[in-house]
Tab-separated table of C-alpha atoms in Angstrom:
chain	number	residue	atom	x	y	z
A	1	UNK	CA	-3.661	1.891	14.843
A	2	UNK	CA	-3.914	-1.856	14.537
A	3	UNK	CA	-7.128	-3.486	13.345
A	4	UNK	CA	-5.786	-7.068	13.322
A	5	UNK	CA	-2.518	-8.727	14.385
A	6	UNK	CA	0.189	-7.772	11.867
A	7	UNK	CA	1.419	-10.544	9.566
A	8	UNK	CA	5.194	-11.097	9.613
A	9	UNK	CA	5.578	-9.421	13.024
A	10	UNK	CA	7.548	-12.445	14.261
A	11	UNK	CA	10.271	-11.816	11.663
A	12	UNK	CA	13.202	-9.407	11.303
A	13	UNK	CA	10.814	-6.721	10.029
A	14	UNK	CA	10.247	-3.839	12.416
A	15	UNK	CA	9.080	-0.274	12.751
A	16	UNK	CA	11.222	2.360	14.515
A	17	UNK	CA	10.437	4.297	17.704
A	18	UNK	CA	7.955	1.741	19.047
A	19	UNK	CA	5.485	2.530	16.260
A	20	UNK	CA	2.803	-0.088	15.633
A	21	UNK	CA	1.864	-1.103	12.134
A	22	UNK	CA	1.949	-3.642	9.360
A	23	UNK	CA	4.379	-5.275	6.948
A	24	UNK	CA	1.816	-6.382	4.376
A	25	UNK	CA	0.259	-3.955	1.882
A	26	UNK	CA	-3.148	-5.645	1.637
A	27	UNK	CA	-3.467	-5.991	5.396
A	28	UNK	CA	-2.736	-2.262	5.811
A	29	UNK	CA	-5.478	-1.380	3.303
A	30	UNK	CA	-7.963	-3.543	5.254
A	31	UNK	CA	-6.915	-1.813	8.496
A	32	UNK	CA	-7.366	1.591	6.845
A	33	UNK	CA	-10.921	0.666	5.904
A	34	UNK	CA	-11.657	-0.654	9.434
A	35	UNK	CA	-10.067	2.272	11.290
A	36	UNK	CA	-11.057	5.044	8.832
A	37	UNK	CA	-7.480	6.352	8.637
A	38	UNK	CA	-5.144	6.899	5.692
A	39	UNK	CA	-2.268	4.478	5.079
A	40	UNK	CA	1.287	5.770	5.471
A	41	UNK	CA	3.425	3.495	3.281
A	42	UNK	CA	7.133	3.311	4.017
A	43	UNK	CA	9.052	1.595	1.221
A	44	UNK	CA	12.196	0.669	3.083
A	45	UNK	CA	14.974	-1.893	3.278
A	46	UNK	CA	17.149	-3.669	5.806
A	47	UNK	CA	20.256	-2.216	4.169
A	48	UNK	CA	18.883	1.265	3.492
A	49	UNK	CA	21.115	3.848	5.174
A	50	UNK	CA	18.975	6.791	4.058
A	51	UNK	CA	15.889	5.074	5.511
A	52	UNK	CA	17.550	4.836	8.932
A	53	UNK	CA	18.658	8.459	8.669
A	54	UNK	CA	15.071	9.586	7.913
A	55	UNK	CA	13.781	7.526	10.867
A	56	UNK	CA	16.451	8.902	13.215
A	57	UNK	CA	16.384	12.543	12.133
A	58	UNK	CA	12.828	13.165	10.860
A	59	UNK	CA	10.507	10.491	12.245
A	60	UNK	CA	11.991	11.003	15.721
A	61	UNK	CA	10.635	14.564	15.834
A	62	UNK	CA	7.950	14.477	18.574
A	63	UNK	CA	5.258	16.026	16.377
A	64	UNK	CA	6.016	13.676	13.444
A	65	UNK	CA	5.898	10.672	15.802
A	66	UNK	CA	2.596	11.854	17.270
A	67	UNK	CA	1.077	12.254	13.805
A	68	UNK	CA	2.316	8.831	12.662
A	69	UNK	CA	0.964	7.208	15.844
A	70	UNK	CA	-2.457	8.822	15.857
A	71	UNK	CA	-3.384	9.774	12.288
A	72	UNK	CA	-2.269	6.824	10.138
A	73	UNK	CA	-2.219	3.106	9.568
A	74	UNK	CA	1.506	2.505	9.019
A	75	UNK	CA	2.931	-0.157	6.738
A	76	UNK	CA	6.657	-0.771	6.277
A	77	UNK	CA	7.285	-2.567	2.988
A	78	UNK	CA	10.793	-4.018	2.968
A	79	UNK	CA	11.789	-4.287	-0.681
A	80	UNK	CA	15.185	-5.917	-0.113
A	81	UNK	CA	14.050	-8.847	2.041
A	82	UNK	CA	15.156	-12.095	0.418
A	83	UNK	CA	14.239	-14.457	3.271
A	84	UNK	CA	10.580	-14.074	4.202
A	85	UNK	CA	8.319	-16.289	2.155
A	86	UNK	CA	4.653	-15.418	1.851
A	87	UNK	CA	2.049	-18.068	2.698
A	88	UNK	CA	1.605	-20.415	-0.276
A	89	UNK	CA	-1.931	-19.151	-0.968
A	90	UNK	CA	-0.495	-15.653	-1.594
A	91	UNK	CA	2.080	-16.738	-4.191
A	92	UNK	CA	1.385	-15.385	-7.648
A	93	UNK	CA	2.853	-15.265	-11.135
A	94	UNK	CA	3.926	-11.775	-12.171
A	95	UNK	CA	3.626	-10.141	-15.611
A	96	UNK	CA	6.944	-11.648	-16.723
A	97	UNK	CA	5.705	-15.122	-15.829
A	98	UNK	CA	7.875	-15.420	-12.714
A	99	UNK	CA	6.480	-17.052	-9.584
A	100	UNK	CA	6.602	-14.566	-6.702
A	101	UNK	CA	7.010	-16.258	-3.310
A	102	UNK	CA	9.077	-13.711	-1.376
A	103	UNK	CA	7.564	-10.756	0.464
A	104	UNK	CA	10.431	-8.463	-0.590
A	105	UNK	CA	9.786	-9.240	-4.280
A	106	UNK	CA	6.053	-8.508	-3.859
A	107	UNK	CA	6.892	-5.191	-2.145
A	108	UNK	CA	9.277	-4.227	-4.956
A	109	UNK	CA	6.597	-5.007	-7.535
A	110	UNK	CA	4.078	-2.875	-5.615
A	111	UNK	CA	6.470	0.073	-5.526
A	112	UNK	CA	7.441	-0.139	-9.191
A	113	UNK	CA	4.021	-1.187	-10.510
A	114	UNK	CA	1.843	1.251	-8.591
A	115	UNK	CA	4.191	4.194	-8.084
A	116	UNK	CA	6.842	3.913	-10.819
A	117	UNK	CA	9.679	4.223	-8.329
A	118	UNK	CA	12.396	1.902	-7.090
A	119	UNK	CA	14.382	3.924	-4.575
A	120	UNK	CA	14.175	3.935	-0.807
A	121	UNK	CA	13.065	5.530	1.323
A	122	UNK	CA	9.864	6.286	-0.554
A	123	UNK	CA	6.741	7.435	1.242
A	124	UNK	CA	3.165	7.412	-0.010
A	125	UNK	CA	-0.153	8.192	1.661
A	126	UNK	CA	-3.116	6.196	0.404
A	127	UNK	CA	-6.787	5.651	1.072
A	128	UNK	CA	-8.181	2.178	1.817
A	129	UNK	CA	-8.455	1.462	-1.922
A	130	UNK	CA	-4.801	2.228	-2.589
A	131	UNK	CA	-5.503	5.641	-4.133
A	132	UNK	CA	-2.726	8.210	-3.746
A	133	UNK	CA	-3.773	11.138	-1.527
A	134	UNK	CA	-0.803	13.452	-2.163
A	135	UNK	CA	2.370	13.282	-4.270
A	136	UNK	CA	4.909	10.773	-2.837
A	137	UNK	CA	8.062	11.824	-0.995
A	138	UNK	CA	11.571	10.451	-1.043
A	139	UNK	CA	14.665	11.100	1.080
A	140	UNK	CA	14.553	14.653	2.415
A	141	UNK	CA	15.558	15.643	5.953
A	142	UNK	CA	13.326	18.756	6.052
A	143	UNK	CA	11.109	18.102	9.095
A	144	UNK	CA	8.610	20.869	8.373
A	145	UNK	CA	8.160	19.637	4.772
A	146	UNK	CA	7.538	16.108	6.101
A	147	UNK	CA	4.965	17.486	8.580
A	148	UNK	CA	3.223	19.254	5.700
A	149	UNK	CA	3.259	16.011	3.665
A	150	UNK	CA	1.571	14.152	6.556
A	151	UNK	CA	-0.941	16.959	7.196
A	152	UNK	CA	-1.799	17.290	3.496
A	153	UNK	CA	-2.295	13.516	3.265
A	154	UNK	CA	-4.739	13.501	6.202
A	155	UNK	CA	-6.554	16.555	4.811
A	156	UNK	CA	-6.960	14.917	1.360
A	157	UNK	CA	-8.124	11.653	2.953
A	158	UNK	CA	-10.711	13.417	5.150
A	159	UNK	CA	-11.975	15.475	2.188
A	160	UNK	CA	-12.488	12.254	0.249
A	161	UNK	CA	-14.495	10.723	3.106
A	162	UNK	CA	-17.081	13.524	2.991
């Protein structure tokens, strides 16, 4: 589910279980448009213990992994990264007048600004325009509820395409 080579893939950012995806919000939206698939957004962090637990106990379920691999464009947005600098042409000044250069800061602003949340893990399913398909999910180890979240997101996305 890759439409173009992922930005930042040569950094410490990674996806679990050999999943392929992106680390840049805008790039994931472009891929969604190109591939006609919803975006699964994973707000995560290097130091997020609950994120690793979700990946190890829920994402590792064979059916969840299959759905993530085949039905979605995946983007992992690391909110706690304080090292990776965005290309200079992507720097911007935020609402408080602060220059945003770091990818982690941009990801935090996306999560707070668009979804009003600042806890990880936090999962959202979007269309290619960034529109929410189903209510977001946070840390919850219930595999069948996560399956339903993924299925409902795909169903809402497909209904919107018609």
